[in-house]
Short mmCIF file of C-alpha atoms and ligand atoms in Angstrom, two decimals:
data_model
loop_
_atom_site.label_atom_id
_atom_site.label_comp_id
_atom_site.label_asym_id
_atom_site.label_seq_id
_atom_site.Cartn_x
_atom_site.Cartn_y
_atom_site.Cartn_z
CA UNK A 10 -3.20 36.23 -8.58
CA UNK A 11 -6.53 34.10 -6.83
CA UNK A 12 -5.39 33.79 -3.01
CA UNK A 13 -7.30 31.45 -1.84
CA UNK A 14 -7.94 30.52 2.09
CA UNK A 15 -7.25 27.10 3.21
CA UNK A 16 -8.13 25.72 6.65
CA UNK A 17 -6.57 22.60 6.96
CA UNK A 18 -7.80 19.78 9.52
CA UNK A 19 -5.22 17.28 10.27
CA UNK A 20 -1.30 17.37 10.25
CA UNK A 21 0.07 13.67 10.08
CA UNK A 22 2.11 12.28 7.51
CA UNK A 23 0.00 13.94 4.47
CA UNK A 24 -1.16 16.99 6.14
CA UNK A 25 2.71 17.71 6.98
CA UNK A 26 3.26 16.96 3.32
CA UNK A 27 0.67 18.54 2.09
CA UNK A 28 1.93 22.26 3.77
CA UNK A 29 5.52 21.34 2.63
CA UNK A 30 4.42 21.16 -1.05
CA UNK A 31 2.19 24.40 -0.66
CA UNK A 32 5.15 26.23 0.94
CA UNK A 33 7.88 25.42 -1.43
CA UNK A 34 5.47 25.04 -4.55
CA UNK A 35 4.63 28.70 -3.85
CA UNK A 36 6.56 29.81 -7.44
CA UNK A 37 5.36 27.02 -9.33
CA UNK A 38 1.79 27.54 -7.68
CA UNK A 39 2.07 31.36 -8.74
CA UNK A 40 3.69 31.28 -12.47
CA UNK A 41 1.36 27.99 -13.23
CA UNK A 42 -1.48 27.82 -11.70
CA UNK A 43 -2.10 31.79 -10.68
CA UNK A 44 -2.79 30.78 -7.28
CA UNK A 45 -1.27 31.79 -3.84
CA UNK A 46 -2.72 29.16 -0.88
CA UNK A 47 -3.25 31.31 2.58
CA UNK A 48 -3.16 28.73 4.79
CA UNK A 49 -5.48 30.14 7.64
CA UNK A 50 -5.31 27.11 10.38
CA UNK A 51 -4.11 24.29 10.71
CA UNK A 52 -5.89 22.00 13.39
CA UNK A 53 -4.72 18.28 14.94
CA UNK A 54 -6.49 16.23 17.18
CA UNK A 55 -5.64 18.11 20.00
CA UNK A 56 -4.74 22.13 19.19
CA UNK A 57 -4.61 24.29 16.36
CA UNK A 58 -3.02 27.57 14.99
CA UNK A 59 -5.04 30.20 13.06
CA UNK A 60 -4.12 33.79 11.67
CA UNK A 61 -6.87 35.43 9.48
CA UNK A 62 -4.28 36.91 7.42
CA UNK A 63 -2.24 33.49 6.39
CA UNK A 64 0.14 31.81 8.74
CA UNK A 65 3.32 32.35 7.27
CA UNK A 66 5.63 30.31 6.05
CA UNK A 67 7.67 29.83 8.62
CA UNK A 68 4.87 29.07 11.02
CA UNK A 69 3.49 26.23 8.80
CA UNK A 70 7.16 24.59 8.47
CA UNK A 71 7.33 24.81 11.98
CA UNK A 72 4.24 23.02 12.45
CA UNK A 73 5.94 20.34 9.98
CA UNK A 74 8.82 19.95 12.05
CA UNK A 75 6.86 19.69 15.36
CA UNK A 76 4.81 17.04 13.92
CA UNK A 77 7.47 14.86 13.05
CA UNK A 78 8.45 14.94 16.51
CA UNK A 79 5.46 14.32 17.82
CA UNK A 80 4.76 17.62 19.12
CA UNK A 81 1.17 19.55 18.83
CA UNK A 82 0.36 22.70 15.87
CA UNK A 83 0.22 24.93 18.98
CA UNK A 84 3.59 25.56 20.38
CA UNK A 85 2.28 27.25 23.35
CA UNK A 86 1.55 23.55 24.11
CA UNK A 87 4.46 22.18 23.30
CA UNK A 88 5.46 20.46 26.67
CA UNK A 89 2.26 20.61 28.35
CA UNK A 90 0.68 17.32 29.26
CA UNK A 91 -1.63 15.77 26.46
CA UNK A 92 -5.04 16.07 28.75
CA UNK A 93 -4.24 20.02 29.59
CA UNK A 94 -4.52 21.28 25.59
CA UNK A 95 -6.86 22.55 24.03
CA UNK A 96 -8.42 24.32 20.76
CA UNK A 97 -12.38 25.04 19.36
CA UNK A 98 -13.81 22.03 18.26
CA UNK A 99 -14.14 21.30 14.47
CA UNK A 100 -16.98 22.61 14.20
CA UNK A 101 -15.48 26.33 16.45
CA UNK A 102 -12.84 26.17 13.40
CA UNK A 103 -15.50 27.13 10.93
CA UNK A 104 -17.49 29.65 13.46
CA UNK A 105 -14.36 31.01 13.37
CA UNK A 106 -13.69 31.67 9.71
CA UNK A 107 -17.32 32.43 9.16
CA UNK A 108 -16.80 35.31 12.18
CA UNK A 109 -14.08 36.59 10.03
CA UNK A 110 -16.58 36.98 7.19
CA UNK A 111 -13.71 34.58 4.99
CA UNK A 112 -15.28 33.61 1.77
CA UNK A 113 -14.59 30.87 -0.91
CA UNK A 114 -12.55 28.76 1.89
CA UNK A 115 -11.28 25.51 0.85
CA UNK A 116 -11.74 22.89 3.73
CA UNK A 117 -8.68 20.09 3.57
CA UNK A 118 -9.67 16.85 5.53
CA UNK A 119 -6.85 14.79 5.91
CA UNK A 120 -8.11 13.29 9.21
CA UNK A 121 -8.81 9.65 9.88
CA UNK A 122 -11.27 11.12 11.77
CA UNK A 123 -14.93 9.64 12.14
CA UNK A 124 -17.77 11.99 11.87
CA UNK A 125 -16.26 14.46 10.00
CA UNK A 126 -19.39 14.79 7.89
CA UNK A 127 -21.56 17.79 9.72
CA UNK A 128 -17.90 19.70 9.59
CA UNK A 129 -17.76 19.40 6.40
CA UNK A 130 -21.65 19.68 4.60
CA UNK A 131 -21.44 22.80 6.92
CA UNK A 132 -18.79 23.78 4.98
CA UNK A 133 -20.52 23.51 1.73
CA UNK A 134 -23.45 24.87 3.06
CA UNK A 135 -21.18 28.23 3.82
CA UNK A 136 -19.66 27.93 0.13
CA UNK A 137 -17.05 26.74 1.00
CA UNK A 138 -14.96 24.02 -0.87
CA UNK A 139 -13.68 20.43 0.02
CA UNK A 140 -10.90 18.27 -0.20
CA UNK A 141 -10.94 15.25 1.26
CA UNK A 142 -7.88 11.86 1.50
CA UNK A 143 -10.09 11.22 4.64
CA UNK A 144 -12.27 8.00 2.96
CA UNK A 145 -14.84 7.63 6.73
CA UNK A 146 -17.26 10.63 5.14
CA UNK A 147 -17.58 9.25 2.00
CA UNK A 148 -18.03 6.00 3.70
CA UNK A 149 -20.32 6.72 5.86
CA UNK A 150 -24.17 5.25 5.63
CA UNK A 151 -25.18 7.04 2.57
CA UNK A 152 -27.94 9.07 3.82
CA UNK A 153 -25.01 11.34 5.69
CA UNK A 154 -22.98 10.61 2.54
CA UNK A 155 -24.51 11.53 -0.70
CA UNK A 156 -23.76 15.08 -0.59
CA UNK A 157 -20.30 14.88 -1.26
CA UNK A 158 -20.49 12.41 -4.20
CA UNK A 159 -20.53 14.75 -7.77
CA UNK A 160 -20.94 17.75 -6.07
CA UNK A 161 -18.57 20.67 -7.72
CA UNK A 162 -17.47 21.43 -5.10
CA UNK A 163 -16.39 18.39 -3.13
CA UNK A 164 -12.69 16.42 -4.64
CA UNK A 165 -11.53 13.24 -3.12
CA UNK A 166 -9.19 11.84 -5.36
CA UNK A 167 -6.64 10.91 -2.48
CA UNK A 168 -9.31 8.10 -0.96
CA UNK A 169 -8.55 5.90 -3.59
CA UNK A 170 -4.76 5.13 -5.06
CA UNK A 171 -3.29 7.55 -3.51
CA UNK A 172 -2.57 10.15 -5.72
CA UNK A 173 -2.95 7.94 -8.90
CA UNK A 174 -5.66 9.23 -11.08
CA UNK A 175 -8.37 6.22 -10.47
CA UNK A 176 -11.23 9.30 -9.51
CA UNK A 177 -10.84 11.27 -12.24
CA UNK A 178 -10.57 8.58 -14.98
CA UNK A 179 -13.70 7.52 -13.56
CA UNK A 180 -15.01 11.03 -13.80
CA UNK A 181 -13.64 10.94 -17.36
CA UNK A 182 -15.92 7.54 -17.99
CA UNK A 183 -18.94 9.06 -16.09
CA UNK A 184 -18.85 12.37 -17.50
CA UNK A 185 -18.62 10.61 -21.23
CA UNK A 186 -21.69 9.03 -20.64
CA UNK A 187 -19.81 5.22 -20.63
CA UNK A 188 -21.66 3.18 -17.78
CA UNK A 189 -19.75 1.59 -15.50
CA UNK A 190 -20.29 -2.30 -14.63
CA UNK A 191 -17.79 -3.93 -12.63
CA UNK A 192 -14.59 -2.41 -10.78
CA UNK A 193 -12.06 -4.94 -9.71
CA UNK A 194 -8.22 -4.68 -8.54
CA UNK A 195 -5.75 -4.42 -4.94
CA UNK A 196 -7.13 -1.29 -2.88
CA UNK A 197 -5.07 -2.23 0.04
CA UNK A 198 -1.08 -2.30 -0.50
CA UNK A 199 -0.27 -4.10 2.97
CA UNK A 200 -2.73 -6.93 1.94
CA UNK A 201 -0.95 -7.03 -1.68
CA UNK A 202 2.83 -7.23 0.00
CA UNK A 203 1.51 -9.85 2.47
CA UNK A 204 -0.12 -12.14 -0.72
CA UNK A 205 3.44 -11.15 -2.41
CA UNK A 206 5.39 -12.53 0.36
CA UNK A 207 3.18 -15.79 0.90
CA UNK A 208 3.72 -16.37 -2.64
CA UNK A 209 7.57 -16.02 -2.17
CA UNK A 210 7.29 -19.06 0.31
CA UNK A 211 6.89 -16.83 3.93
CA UNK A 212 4.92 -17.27 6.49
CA UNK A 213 1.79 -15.32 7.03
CA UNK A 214 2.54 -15.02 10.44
CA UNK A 215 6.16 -13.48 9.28
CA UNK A 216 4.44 -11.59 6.71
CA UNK A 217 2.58 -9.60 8.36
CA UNK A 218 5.11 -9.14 10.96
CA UNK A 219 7.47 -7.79 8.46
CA UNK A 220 5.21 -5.32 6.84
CA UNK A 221 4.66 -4.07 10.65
CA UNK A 222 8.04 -3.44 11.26
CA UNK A 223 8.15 -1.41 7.18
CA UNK A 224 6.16 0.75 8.11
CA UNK A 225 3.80 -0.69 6.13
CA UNK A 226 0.89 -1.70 7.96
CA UNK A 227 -0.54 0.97 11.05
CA UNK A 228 0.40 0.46 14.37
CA UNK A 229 -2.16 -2.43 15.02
CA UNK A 230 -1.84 -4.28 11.53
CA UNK A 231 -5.51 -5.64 12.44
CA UNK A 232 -6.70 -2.03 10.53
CA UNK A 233 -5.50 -2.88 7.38
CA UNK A 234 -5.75 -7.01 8.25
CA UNK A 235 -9.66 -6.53 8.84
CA UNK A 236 -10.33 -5.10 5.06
CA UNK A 237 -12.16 -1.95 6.42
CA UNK A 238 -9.87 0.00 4.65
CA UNK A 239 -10.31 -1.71 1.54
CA UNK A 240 -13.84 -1.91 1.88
CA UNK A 241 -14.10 1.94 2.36
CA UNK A 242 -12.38 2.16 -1.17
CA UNK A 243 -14.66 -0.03 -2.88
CA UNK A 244 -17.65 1.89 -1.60
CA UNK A 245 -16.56 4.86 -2.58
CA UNK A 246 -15.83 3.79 -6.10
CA UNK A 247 -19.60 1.86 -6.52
CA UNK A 248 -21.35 4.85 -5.18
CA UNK A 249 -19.03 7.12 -7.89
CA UNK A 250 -20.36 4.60 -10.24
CA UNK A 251 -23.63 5.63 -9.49
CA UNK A 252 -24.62 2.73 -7.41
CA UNK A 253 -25.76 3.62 -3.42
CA UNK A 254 -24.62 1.10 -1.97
CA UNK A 255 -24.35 1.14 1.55
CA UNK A 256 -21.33 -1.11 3.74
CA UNK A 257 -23.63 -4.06 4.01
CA UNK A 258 -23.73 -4.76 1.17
CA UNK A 259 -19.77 -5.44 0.33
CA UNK A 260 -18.88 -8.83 1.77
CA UNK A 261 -15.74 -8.44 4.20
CA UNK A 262 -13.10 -11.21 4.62
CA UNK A 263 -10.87 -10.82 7.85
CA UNK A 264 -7.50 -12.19 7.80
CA UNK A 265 -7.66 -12.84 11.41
CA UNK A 266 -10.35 -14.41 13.36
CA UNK A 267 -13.06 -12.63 15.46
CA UNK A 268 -11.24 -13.91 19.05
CA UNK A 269 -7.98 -12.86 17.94
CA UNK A 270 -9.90 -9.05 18.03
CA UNK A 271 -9.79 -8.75 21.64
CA UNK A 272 -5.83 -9.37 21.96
CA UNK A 273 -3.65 -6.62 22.59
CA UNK A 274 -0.87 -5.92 19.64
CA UNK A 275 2.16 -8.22 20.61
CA UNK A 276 -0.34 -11.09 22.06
CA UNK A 277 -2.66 -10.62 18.45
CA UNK A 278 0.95 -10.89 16.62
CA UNK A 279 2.08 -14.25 18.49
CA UNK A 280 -1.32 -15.30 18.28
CA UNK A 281 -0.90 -14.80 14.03
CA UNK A 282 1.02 -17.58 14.03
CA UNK A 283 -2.07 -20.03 14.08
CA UNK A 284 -3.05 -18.79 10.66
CA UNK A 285 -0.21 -20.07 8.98
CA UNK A 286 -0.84 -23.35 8.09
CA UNK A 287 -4.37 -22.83 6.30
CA UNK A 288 -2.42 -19.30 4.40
CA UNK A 289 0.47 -21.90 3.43
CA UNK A 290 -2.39 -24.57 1.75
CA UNK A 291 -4.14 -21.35 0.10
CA UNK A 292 -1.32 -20.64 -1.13
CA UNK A 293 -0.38 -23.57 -2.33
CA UNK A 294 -4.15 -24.51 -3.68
CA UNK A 295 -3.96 -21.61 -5.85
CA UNK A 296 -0.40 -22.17 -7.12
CA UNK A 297 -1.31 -25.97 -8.29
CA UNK A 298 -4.19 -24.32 -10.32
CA UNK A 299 -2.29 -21.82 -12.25
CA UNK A 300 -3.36 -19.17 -10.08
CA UNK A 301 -2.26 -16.65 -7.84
CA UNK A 302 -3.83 -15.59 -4.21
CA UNK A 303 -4.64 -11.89 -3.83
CA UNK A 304 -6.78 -9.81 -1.72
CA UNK A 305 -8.80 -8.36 -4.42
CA UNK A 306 -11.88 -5.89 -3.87
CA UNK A 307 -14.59 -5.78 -6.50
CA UNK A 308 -18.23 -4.20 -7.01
CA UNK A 309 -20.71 -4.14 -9.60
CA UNK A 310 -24.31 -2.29 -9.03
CA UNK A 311 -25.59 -5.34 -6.71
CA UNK A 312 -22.99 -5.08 -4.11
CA UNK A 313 -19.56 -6.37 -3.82
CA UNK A 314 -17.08 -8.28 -1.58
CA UNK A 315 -13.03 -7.73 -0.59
CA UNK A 316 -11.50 -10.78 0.38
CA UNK A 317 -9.07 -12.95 -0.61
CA UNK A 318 -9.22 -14.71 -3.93
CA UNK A 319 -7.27 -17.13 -6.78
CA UNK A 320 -7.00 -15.77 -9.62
CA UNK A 321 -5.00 -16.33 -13.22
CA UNK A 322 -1.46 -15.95 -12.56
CA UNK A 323 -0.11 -13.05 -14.92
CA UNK A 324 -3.87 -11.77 -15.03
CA UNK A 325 -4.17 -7.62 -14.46
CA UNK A 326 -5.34 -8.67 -11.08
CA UNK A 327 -2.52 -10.42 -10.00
CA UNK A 328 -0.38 -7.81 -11.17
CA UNK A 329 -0.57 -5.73 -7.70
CA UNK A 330 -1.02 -2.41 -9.06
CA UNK A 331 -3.93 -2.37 -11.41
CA UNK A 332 -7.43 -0.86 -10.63
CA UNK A 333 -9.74 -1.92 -13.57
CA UNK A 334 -13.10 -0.38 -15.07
CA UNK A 335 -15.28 -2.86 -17.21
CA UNK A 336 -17.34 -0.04 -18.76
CA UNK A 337 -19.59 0.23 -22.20
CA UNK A 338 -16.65 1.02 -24.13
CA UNK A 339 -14.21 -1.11 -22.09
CA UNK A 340 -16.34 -4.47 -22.36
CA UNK A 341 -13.56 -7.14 -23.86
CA UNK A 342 -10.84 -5.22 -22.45
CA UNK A 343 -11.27 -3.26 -19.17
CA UNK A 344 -9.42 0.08 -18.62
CA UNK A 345 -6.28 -0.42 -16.38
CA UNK A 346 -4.81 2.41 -14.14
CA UNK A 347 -1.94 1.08 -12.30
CA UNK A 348 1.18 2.58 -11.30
CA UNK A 349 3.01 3.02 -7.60
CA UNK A 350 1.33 2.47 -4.33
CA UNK A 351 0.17 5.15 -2.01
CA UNK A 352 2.94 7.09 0.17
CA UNK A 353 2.64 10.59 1.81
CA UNK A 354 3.65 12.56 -0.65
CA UNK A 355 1.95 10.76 -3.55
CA UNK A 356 -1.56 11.24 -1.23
CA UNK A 357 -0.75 14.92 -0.56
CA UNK A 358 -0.30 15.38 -4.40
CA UNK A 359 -3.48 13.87 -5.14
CA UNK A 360 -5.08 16.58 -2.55
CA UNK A 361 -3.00 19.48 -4.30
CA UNK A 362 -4.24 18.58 -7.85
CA UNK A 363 -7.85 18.57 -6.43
CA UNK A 364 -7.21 22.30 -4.81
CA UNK A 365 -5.48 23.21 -7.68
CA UNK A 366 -8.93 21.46 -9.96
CA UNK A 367 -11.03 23.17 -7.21
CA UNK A 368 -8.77 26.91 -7.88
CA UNK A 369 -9.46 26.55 -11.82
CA UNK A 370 -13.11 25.60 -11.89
CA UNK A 371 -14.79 26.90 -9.05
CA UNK A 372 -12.37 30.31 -8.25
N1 NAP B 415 -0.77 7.75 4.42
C1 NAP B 415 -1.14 7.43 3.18
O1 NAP B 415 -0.35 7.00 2.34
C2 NAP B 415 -2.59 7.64 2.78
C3 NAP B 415 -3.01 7.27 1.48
C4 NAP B 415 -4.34 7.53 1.10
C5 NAP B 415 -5.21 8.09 1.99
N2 NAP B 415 -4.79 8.40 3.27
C6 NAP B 415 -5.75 8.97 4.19
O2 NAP B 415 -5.33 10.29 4.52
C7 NAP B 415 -5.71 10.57 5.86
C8 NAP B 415 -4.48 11.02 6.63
O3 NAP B 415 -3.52 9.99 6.63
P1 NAP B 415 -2.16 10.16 7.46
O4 NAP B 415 -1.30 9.04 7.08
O5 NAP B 415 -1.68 11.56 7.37
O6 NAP B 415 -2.72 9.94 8.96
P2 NAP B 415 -2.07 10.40 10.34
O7 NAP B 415 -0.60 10.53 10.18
O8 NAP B 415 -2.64 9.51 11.38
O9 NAP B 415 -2.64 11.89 10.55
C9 NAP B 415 -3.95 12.18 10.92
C10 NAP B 415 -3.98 13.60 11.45
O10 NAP B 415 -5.33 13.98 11.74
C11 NAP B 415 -5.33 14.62 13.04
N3 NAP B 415 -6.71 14.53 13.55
C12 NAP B 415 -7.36 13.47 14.07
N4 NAP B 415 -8.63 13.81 14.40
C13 NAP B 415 -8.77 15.12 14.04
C14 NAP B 415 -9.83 16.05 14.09
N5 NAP B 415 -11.04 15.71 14.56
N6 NAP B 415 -9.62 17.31 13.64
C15 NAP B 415 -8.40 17.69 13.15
N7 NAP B 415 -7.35 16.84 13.08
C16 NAP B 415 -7.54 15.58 13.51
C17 NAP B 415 -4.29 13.88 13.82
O11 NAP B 415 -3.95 14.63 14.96
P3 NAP B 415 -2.75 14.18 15.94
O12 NAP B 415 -1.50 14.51 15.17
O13 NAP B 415 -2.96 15.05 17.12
O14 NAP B 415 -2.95 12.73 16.19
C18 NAP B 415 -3.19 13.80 12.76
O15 NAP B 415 -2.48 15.01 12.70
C19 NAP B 415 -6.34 9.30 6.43
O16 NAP B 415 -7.74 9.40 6.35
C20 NAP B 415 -5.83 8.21 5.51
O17 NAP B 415 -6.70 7.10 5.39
C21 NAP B 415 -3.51 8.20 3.66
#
């Protein structure tokens, strides 16, 4: 059986899911896959836990439970005021497990964090392997970047579709020696239920405010209403493609002005409501042509833009789900991969098939 050490940094909503589905995959994991994860540390914003040996079981579903309440890893913490905790810094976390002489760790970065890049190129640099959902590194200008792009030991397949298989069919195309020219489709599912609703006849204004109070969008909706996300997607495709592109070069439409940045939440959410009108004639403009408005990313090897666009009603692109590759082979008829949105435990699959990729190729 290959035990293999995991240090994992970040427990949210897929870093929580993430240690459920190690602890009770454990069986599966063993009579499968051969593998046993030791789950060395886990590590949020503000504390950690670590035992060299594996925390066990019970530990890590504690630290599940905590988080859902809000609560830090570190349960002496628990009840302590947010500015008194404390734990090594990201970078301590590896001194730590390179102290302990651990070899062949795998690094999980399910962060949101910025800057996460000298964590983790450290990590190769030890030997270690990495997993990342977190899309900044990847992102990031591609100087600090291009490390982690088809390197064998670097997986990422959560930063784009969630645990839908968009990376590794465009592995598959790469790897097959079938060039890549244009990548179109919906990389942000809170932009494609706020077209969806539009097109149903509600407001923007409403729109948005009901994909808020889903769940759907993040606490400030102006994160997934500024296209950064979506942007950091499309990036990360075109450089997989092969092209470096750097953030510049992908055009960026807002769906809210540059005053309306400065706003607090509930103010930016009234203020929404003077949007409406030019969404509604969009909306409409598109309709009386046939077509239908989405917020649709695309990027070919000069650059690329994510904004909002008409485009042929009944078309894969205003089908919400697809991702398409117009490739060599797929000239007249681009690939599609489509299927359910993102969610947790979709995203925390994606990460275990890349550990699990990581445990057959590399362990
Ligand atoms: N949610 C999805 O469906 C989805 C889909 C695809 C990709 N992703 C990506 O997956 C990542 C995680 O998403 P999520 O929904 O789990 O986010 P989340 O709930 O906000 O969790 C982020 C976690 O990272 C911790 N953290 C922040 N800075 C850290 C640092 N420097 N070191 C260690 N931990 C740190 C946070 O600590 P605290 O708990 O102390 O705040 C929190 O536990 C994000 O990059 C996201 O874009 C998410």
């Amino acid at each position: 059986m290959k035990r293999v050490p995991v240090i994992l940094y970040g427990a949210g909503g897929v870093g929580s899911a993430l240690l459920r589905q190690i602890v009770y995959g454990r069986d599966w994991m063993a009579s499968r896959n051969n593998c046993h994860f030791v789950v060395i540390s886990v590590t949020d914003s503000k504390t950690w836990q670590w035992a060299v040996g594996g925390l066990s079981d019970e530990q890590l579903l504690d630290i599940v439970a905590a988080k859902g309440q809000g609560l830090p890893v570190d349960p002496q913490w628990r009840g302590q005021a947010v500015a008194e905790m404390q734990r090594p810094s990201d970078h301590g976390v590896l001194d730590a497990a390179s102290e302990a002489e651990l070899e062949n760790v795998m690094i999980i970065d399910v962060t949101a964090a910025d800057g996460m890049e000298s964590v983790l190129k450290r990590s190769i640099n030890l030997g270690y392997s990495v997993v990342l959902a977190n899309k900044k590194p990847l992102a990031a200008p591609w100087a600090r970047a291009m490390g982690f792009f088809n390197h064998a030991r670097v997986r990422h397949e959560s930063t784009v579709g969630g645990g839908q298989p968009i990376i590794a069919t465009l592995r598959y195309l790469l790897d097959t020696n079938d060039p890549i020219y244009q990548i179109e489709g919906q990389m942000s599912g809170t932009m494609g239920y706020i077209c969806q609703r539009m097109e149903a006849g509600v407001a923007f204004s409403t729109a948005v405010q009901e994909a808020k109070n889903s769940g759907y969008t993040e606490p400030d909706p102006r994160d997934d209403l500024g296209g950064m996300d979506a942007m950091r997607k499309l990036l990360i495709l075109g450089r997989m493609a092969g092209w470096p592109l750097e953030e510049s070069a992908i055009a960026v439409e807002s769906l809210y002005t540059p005053e309306m940045a400065m706003l607090g939440v509930p103010e930016f959410m009234s203020a929404i409501t003077q949007l409406d009108e030019r969404m509604q004639a969009r909306v409409a403009a598109a309709r009386a042509n046939g077509e239908a408005l989405r917020y649709v990313a695309e990027v070919n090897e000069q650059g690329g833009a994510v904004g909002l666009k008409a485009v042929p009603a009944g078309s894969a692109l205003a089908n919400l789900k697809y991702i398409s590759f117009r490739t060599d082979r797929y000239h007249d008829e681009p690939l599609l991969i489509g299927g359910k949105g993102a969610g947790v435990e979709m995203t925390a699959a994606g990460v275990m098939g890349d550990m699990l990729a990581l445990v057959r190729e590399v362990y």
